[in-house]
PDB file of C-alpha atoms in Angstrom:
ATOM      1  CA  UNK A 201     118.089  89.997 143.964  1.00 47.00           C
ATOM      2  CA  UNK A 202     119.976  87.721 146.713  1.00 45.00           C
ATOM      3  CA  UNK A 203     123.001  85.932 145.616  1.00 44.00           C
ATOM      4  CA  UNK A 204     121.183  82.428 146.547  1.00 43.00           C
ATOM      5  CA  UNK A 205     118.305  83.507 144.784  1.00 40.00           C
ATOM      6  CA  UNK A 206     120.516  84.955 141.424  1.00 45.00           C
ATOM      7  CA  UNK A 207     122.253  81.264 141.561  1.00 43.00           C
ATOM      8  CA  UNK A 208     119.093  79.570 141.489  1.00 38.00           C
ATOM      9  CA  UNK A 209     117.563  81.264 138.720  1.00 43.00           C
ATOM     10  CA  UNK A 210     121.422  81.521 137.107  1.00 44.00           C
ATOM     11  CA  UNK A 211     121.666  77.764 137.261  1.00 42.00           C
ATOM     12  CA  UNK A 212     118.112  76.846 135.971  1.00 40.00           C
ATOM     13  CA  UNK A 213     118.472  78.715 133.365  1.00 41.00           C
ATOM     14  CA  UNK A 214     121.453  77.175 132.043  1.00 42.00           C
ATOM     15  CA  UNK A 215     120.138  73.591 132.613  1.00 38.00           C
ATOM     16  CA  UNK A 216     116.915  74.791 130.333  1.00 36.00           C
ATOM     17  CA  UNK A 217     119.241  76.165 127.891  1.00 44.00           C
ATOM     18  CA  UNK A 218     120.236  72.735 126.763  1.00 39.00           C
ATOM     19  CA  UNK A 219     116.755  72.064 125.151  1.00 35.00           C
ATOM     20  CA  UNK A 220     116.781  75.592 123.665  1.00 40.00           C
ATOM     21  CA  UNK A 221     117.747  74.669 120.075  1.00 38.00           C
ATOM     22  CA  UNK A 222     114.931  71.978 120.851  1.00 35.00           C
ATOM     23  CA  UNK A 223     112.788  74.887 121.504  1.00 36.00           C
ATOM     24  CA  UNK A 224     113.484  77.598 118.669  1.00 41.00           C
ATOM     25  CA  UNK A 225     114.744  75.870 116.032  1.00 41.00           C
ATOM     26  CA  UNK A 226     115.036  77.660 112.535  1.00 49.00           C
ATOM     27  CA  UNK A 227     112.222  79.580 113.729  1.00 42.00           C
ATOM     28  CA  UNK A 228     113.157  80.999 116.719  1.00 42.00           C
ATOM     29  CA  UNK A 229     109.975  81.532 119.453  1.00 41.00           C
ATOM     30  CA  UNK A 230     107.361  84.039 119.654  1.00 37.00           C
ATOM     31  CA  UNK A 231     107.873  87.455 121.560  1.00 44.00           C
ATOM     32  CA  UNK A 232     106.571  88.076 124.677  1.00 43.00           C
ATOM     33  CA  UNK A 233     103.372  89.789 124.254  1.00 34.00           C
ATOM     34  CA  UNK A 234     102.362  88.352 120.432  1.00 35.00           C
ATOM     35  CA  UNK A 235      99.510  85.713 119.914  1.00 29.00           C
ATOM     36  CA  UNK A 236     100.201  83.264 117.169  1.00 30.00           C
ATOM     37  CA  UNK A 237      97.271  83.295 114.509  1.00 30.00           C
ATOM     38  CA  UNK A 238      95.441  80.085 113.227  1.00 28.00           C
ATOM     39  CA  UNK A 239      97.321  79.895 110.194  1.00 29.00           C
ATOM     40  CA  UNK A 240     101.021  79.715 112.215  1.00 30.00           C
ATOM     41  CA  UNK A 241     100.146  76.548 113.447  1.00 28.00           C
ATOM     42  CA  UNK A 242     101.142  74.857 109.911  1.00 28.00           C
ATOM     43  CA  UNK A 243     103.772  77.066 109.108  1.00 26.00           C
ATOM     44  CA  UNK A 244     106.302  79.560 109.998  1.00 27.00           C
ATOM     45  CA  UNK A 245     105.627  83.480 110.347  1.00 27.00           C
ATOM     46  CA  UNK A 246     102.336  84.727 110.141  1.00 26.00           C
ATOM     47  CA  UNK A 247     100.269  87.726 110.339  1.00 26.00           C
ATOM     48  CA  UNK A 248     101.450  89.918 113.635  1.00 25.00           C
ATOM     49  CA  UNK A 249      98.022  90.645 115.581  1.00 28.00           C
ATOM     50  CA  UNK A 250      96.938  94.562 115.667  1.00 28.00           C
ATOM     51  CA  UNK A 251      98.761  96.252 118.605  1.00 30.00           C
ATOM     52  CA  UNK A 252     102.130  94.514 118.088  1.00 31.00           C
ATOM     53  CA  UNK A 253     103.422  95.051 115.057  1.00 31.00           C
ATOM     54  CA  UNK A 254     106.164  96.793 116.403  1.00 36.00           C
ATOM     55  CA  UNK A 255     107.638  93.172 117.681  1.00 31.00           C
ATOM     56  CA  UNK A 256     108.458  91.132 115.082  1.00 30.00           C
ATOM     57  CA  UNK A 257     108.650  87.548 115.304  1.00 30.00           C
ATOM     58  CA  UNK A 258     111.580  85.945 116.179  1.00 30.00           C
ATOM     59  CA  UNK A 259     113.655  83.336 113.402  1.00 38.00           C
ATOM     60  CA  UNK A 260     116.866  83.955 112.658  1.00 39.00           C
ATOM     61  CA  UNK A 261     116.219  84.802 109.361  1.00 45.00           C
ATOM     62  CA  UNK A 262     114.362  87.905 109.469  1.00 50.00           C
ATOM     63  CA  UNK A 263     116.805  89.776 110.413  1.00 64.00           C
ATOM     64  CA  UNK A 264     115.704  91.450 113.329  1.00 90.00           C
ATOM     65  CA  UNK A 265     116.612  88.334 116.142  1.00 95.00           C
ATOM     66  CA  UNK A 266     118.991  89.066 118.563  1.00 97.00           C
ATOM     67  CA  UNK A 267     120.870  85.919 120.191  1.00 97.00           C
ATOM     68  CA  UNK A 268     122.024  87.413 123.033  1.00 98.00           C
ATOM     69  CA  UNK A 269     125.104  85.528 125.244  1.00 98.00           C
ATOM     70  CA  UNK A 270     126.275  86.335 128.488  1.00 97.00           C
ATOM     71  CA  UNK A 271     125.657  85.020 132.469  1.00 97.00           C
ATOM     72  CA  UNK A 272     124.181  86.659 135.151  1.00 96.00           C
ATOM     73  CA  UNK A 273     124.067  90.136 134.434  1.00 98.00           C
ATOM     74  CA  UNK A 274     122.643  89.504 130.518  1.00 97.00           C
ATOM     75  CA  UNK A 275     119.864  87.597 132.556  1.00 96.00           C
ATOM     76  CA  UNK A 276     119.405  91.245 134.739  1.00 97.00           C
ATOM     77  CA  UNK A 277     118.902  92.839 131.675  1.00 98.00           C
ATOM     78  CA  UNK A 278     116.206  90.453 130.521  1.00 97.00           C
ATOM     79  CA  UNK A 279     114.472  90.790 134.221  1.00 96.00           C
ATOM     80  CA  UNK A 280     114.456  94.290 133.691  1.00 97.00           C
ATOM     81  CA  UNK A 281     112.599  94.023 129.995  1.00 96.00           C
ATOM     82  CA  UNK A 282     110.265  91.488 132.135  1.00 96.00           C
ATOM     83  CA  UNK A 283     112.042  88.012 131.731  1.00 95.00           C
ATOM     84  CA  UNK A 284     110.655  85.376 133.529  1.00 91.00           C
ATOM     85  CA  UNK A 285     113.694  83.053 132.617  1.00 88.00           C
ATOM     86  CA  UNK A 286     112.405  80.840 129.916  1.00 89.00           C
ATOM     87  CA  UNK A 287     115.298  80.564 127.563  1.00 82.00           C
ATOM     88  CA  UNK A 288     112.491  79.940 124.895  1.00 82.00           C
ATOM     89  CA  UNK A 289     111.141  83.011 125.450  1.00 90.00           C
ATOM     90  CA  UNK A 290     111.792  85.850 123.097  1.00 93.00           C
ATOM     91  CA  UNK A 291     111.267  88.788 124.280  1.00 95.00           C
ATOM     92  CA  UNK A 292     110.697  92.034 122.348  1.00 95.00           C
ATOM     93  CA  UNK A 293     113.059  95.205 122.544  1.00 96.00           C
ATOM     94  CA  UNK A 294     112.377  98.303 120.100  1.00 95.00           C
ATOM     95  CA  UNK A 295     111.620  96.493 117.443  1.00 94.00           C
ATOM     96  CA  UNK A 296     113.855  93.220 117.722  1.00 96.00           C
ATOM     97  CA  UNK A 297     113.070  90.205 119.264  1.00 96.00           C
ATOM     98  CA  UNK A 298     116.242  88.683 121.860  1.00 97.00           C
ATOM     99  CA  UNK A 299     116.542  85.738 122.861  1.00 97.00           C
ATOM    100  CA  UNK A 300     118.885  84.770 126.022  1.00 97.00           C
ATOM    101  CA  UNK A 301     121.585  82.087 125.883  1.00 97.00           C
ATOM    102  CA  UNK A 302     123.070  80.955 128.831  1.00 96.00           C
ATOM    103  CA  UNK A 303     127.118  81.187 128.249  1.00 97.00           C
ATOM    104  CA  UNK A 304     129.400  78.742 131.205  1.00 97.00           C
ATOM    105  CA  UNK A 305     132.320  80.412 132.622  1.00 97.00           C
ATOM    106  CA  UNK A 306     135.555  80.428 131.334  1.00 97.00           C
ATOM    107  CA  UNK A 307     137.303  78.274 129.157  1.00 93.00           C
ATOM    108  CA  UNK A 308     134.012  77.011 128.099  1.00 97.00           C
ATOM    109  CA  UNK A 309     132.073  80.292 127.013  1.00 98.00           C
ATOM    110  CA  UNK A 310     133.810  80.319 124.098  1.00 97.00           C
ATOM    111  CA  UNK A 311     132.527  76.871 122.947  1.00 97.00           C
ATOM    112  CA  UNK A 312     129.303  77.653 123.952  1.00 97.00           C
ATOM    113  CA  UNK A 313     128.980  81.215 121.800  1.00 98.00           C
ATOM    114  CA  UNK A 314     130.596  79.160 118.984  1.00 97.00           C
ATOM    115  CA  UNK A 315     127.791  76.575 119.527  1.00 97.00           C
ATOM    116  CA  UNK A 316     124.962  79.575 119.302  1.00 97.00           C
ATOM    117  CA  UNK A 317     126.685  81.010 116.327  1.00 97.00           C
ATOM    118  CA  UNK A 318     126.851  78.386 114.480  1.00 96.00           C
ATOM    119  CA  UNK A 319     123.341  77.355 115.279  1.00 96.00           C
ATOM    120  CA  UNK A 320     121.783  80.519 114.157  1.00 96.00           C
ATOM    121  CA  UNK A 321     124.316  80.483 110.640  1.00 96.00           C
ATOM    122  CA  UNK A 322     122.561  77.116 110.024  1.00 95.00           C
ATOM    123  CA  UNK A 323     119.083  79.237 110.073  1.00 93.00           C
ATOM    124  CA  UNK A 324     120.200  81.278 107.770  1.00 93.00           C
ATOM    125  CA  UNK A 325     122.126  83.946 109.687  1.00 94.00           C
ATOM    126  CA  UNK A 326     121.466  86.739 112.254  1.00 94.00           C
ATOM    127  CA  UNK A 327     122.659  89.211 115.258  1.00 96.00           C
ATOM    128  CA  UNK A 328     124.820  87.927 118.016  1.00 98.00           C
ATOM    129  CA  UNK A 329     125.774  89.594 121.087  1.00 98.00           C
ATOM    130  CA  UNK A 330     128.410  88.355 123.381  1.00 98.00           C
ATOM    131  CA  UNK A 331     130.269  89.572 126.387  1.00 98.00           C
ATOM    132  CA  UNK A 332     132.219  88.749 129.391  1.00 98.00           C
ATOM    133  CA  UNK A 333     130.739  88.681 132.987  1.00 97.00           C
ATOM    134  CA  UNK A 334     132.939  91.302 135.222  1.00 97.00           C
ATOM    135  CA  UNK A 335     133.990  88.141 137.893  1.00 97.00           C
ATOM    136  CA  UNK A 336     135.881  87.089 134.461  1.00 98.00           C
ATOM    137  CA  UNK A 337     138.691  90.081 135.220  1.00 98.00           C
ATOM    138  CA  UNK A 338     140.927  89.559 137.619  1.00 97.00           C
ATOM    139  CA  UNK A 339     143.679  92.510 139.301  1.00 97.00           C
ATOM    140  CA  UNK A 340     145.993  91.581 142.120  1.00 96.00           C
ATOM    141  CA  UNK A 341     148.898  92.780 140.821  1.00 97.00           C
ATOM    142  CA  UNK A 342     150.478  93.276 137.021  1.00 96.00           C
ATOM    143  CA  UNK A 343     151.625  89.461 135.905  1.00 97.00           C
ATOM    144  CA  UNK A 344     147.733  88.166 137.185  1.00 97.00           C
ATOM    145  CA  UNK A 345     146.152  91.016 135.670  1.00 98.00           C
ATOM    146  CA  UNK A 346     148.767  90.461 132.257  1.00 98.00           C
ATOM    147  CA  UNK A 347     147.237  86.233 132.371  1.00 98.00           C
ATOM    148  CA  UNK A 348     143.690  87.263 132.701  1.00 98.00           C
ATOM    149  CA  UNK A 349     143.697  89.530 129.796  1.00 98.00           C
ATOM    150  CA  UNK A 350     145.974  87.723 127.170  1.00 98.00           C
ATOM    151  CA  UNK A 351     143.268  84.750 128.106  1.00 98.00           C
ATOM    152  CA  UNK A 352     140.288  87.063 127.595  1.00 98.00           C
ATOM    153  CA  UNK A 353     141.737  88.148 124.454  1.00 98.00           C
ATOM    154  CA  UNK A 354     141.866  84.643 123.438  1.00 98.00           C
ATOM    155  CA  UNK A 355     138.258  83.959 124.085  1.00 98.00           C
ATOM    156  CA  UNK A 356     137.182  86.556 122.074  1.00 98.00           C
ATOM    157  CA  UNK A 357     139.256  86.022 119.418  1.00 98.00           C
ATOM    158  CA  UNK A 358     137.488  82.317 119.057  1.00 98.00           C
ATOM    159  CA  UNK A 359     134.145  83.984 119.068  1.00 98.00           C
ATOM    160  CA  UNK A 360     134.792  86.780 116.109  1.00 98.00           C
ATOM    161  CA  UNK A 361     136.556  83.565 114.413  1.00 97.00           C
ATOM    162  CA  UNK A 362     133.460  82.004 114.354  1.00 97.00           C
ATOM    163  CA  UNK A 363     131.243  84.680 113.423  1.00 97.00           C
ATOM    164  CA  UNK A 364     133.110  86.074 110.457  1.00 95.00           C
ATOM    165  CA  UNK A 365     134.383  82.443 109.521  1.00 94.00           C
ATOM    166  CA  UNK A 366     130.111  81.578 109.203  1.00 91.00           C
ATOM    167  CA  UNK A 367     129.916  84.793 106.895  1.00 86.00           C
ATOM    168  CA  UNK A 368     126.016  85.776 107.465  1.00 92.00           C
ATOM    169  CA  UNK A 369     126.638  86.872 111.366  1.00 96.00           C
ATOM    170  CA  UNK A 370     126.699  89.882 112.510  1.00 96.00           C
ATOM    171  CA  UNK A 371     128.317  90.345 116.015  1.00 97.00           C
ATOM    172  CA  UNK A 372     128.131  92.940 118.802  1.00 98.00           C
ATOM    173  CA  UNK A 373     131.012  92.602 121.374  1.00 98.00           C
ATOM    174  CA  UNK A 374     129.820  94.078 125.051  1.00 98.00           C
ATOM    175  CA  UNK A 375     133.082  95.447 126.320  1.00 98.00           C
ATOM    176  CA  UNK A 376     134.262  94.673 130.044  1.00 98.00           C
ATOM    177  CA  UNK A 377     132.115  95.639 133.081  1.00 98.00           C
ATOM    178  CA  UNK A 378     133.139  97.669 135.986  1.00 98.00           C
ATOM    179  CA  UNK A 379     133.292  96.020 139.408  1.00 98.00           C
ATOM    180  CA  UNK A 380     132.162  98.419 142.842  1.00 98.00           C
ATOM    181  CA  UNK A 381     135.105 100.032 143.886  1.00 97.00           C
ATOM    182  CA  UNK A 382     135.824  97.846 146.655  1.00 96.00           C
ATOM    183  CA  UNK A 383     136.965  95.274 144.455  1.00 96.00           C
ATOM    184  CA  UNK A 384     138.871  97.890 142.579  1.00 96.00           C
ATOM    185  CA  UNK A 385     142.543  97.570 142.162  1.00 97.00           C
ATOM    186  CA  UNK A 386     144.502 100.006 139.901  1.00 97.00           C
ATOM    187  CA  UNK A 387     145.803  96.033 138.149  1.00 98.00           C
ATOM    188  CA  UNK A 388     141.961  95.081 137.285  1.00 98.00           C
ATOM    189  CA  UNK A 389     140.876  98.849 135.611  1.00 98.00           C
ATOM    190  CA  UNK A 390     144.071  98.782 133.521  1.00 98.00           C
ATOM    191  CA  UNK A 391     143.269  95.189 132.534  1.00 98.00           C
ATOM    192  CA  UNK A 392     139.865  96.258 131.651  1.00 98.00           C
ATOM    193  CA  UNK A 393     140.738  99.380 129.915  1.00 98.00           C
ATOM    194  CA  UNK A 394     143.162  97.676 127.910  1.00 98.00           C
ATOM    195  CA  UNK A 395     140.816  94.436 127.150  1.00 98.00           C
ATOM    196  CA  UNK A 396     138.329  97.268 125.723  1.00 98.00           C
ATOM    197  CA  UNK A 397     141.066  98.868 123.285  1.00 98.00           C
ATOM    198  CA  UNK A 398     141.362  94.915 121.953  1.00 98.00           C
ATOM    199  CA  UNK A 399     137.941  94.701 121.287  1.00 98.00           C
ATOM    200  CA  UNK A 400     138.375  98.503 119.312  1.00 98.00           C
ATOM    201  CA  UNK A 401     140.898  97.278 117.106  1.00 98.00           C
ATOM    202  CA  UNK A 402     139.741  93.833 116.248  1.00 97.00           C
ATOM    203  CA  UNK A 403     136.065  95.213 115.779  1.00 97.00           C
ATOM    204  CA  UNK A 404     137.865  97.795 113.705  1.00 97.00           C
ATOM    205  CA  UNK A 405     139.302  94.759 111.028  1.00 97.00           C
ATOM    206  CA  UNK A 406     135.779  93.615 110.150  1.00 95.00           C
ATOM    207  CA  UNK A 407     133.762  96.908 109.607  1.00 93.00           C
ATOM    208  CA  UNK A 408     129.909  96.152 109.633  1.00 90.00           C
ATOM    209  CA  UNK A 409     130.422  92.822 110.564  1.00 94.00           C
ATOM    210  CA  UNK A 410     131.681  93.354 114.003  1.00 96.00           C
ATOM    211  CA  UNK A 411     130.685  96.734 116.626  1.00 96.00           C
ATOM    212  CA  UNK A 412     131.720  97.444 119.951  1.00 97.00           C
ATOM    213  CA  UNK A 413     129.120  97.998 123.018  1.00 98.00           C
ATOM    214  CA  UNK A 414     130.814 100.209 125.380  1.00 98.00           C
ATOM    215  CA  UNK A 415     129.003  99.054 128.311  1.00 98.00           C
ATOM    216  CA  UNK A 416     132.153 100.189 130.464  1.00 98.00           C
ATOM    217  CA  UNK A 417     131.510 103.774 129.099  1.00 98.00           C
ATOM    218  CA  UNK A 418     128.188 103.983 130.315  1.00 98.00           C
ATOM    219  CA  UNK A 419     128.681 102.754 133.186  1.00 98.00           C
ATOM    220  CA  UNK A 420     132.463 103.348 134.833  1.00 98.00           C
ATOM    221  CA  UNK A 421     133.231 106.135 137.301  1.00 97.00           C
ATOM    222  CA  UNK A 422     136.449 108.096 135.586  1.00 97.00           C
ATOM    223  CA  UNK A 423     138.452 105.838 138.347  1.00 97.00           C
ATOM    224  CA  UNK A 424     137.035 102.747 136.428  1.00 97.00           C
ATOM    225  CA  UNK A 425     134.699 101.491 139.462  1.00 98.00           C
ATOM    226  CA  UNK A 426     130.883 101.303 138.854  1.00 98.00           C
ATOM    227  CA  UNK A 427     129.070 104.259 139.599  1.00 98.00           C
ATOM    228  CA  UNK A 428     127.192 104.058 143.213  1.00 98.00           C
ATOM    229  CA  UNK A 429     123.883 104.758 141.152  1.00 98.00           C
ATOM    230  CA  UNK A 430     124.340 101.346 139.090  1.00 98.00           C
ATOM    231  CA  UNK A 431     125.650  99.458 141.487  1.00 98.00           C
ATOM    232  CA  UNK A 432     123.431  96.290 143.771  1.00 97.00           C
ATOM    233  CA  UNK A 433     124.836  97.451 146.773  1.00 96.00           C
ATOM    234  CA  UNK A 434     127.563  98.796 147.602  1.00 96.00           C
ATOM    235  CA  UNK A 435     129.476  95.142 147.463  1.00 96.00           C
ATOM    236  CA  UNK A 436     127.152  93.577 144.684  1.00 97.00           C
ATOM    237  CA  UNK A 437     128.722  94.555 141.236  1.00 98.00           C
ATOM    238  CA  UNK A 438     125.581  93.542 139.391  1.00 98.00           C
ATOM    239  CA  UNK A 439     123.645  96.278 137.790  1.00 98.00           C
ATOM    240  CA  UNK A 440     120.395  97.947 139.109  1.00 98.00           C
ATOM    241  CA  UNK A 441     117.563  99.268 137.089  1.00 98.00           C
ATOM    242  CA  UNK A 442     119.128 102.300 136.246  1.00 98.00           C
ATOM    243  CA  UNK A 443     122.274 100.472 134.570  1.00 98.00           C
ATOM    244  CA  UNK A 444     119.647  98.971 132.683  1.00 98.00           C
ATOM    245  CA  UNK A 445     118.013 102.138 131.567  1.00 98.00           C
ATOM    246  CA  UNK A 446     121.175 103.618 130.876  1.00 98.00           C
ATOM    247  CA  UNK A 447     122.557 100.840 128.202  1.00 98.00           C
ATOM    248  CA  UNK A 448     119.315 100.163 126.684  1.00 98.00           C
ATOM    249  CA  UNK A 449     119.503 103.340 124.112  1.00 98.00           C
ATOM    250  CA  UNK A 450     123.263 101.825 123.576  1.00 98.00           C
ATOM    251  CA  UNK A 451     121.846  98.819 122.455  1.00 98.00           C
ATOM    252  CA  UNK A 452     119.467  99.816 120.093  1.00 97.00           C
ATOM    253  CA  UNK A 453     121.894 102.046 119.037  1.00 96.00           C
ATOM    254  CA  UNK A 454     124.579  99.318 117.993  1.00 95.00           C
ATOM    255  CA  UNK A 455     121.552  96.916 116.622  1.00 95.00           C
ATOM    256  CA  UNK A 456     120.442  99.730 114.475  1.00 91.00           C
ATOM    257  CA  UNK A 457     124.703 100.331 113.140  1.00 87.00           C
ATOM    258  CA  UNK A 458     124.595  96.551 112.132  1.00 84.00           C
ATOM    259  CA  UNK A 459     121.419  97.041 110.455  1.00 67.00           C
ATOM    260  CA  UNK A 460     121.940  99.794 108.098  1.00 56.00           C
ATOM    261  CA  UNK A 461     125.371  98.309 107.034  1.00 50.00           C
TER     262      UNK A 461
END
């Protein structure tokens, strides 16, 4: 995908994110792929139709929704499980249903996850995800690098003080992204690599509350560029199909953690 064209789609889909709430509700919408039956249509739930019972429906409160916040690369990953950018649209993954929620950039992600958070605590609870974009990291040199991450920290700080302050969330942190090396500086992979240890230990003081995707592990070159093979292009630091391939295992390997806790 084009940068124009990314932007486009990018920007509608955070202008149609403002009626999502409108959209879901308590009840969250149906998964991509399920018919409702006659009997939905005067109340929640209902029977799942023969041939998808592995997708459940979405609602916050059973337990198997997955609000899912990030920009432009969270919106790749929906593409790639066949997305066509409806933020009402749920879409079904392995068993859960995810929904996409548009975050803004920085300062104002955080008060948009908190928004989402405490949207799906009033529905009775559920499984966040939330991560960074990589244009949030920043190198240059070592006091730029130092600002970036003591303000990343600070973001994510406000989101986990959300979640755990609501008490019936359950939150997966996606740690930072790798950029193509030729917006690689040795200041931008330490600030990554030591934005990921923050995540470790502050995941670490809320045990089955709060996990850790290591989306850099999967995807980072031991210099701590993107590998070629998950890269756009060469210059495009957006992920491929293969990225996608790669993390989704990691994914339904956190959602299942959170699940059996």
């Amino acid at each position: 995908m084009n940068a124009s064209k990314r932007a486009v789609r990018t920007w509608a889909a955070f202008l149609a994110s403002a009626l999502l709430l409108l959209c879901l509700g308590c009840g969250g919408g149906v998964p991509r792929g399920e018919k409702a039956s006659e009997e939905e249509s005067g109340r929640k739930g209902g029977a799942v139709e023969e041939g998808d019972k592995d997708v459940p429906r979405a609602g916050a409160r059973d337990g198997r929704t997955v609000h899912m916040c990030g920009r432009s690369v969270l919106a790749g990953w929906f593409e790639h499980w066949g997305w066509g950018y409806d933020p009402a649209e749920a879409l079904g993954f392995r068993g859960y249903s995810m929904i996409y929620h548009e975050m803004e950039s920085p300062p104002g992600i955080a008060d948009t996850a908190r928004a989402v958070i405490e949207d799906v605590a009033a529905c009775g609870g559920g499984t966040v995800f939330f991560k960074l974009c990589f244009a949030d990291f920043e190198g240059g040199d070592g006091e730029s690098a130092a600002a970036n991450l003591e303000r990343n920290e600070g973001i994510v700080r406000e989101v986990v003080d959300a979640a755990v302050r609501e008490g019936n969330i359950a939150l997966i942190l996606g740690n930072a992204l790798p950029l193509v090396r030729e917006y690689c500086d040795r200041w931008l992979v330490e600030n990554q690599r030591e934005y990921n240890a923050f995540l470790e230990g502050l995941a670490g003081l809320y045990p089955g509350r709060v996990t850790v995707l290591d989306l850099y592990g999967a995807l980072a070159d031991p210099g701590g560029w993107l590998r070629p093979e998950y890269a756009a292009d060469p210059y495009d630091s957006h992920l491929n199909g293969s990225a996608y391939q790669a993390l989704d295992p990691l994914l339904e390997e956190a959602l299942s953690s959170l699940a059996g806790k």
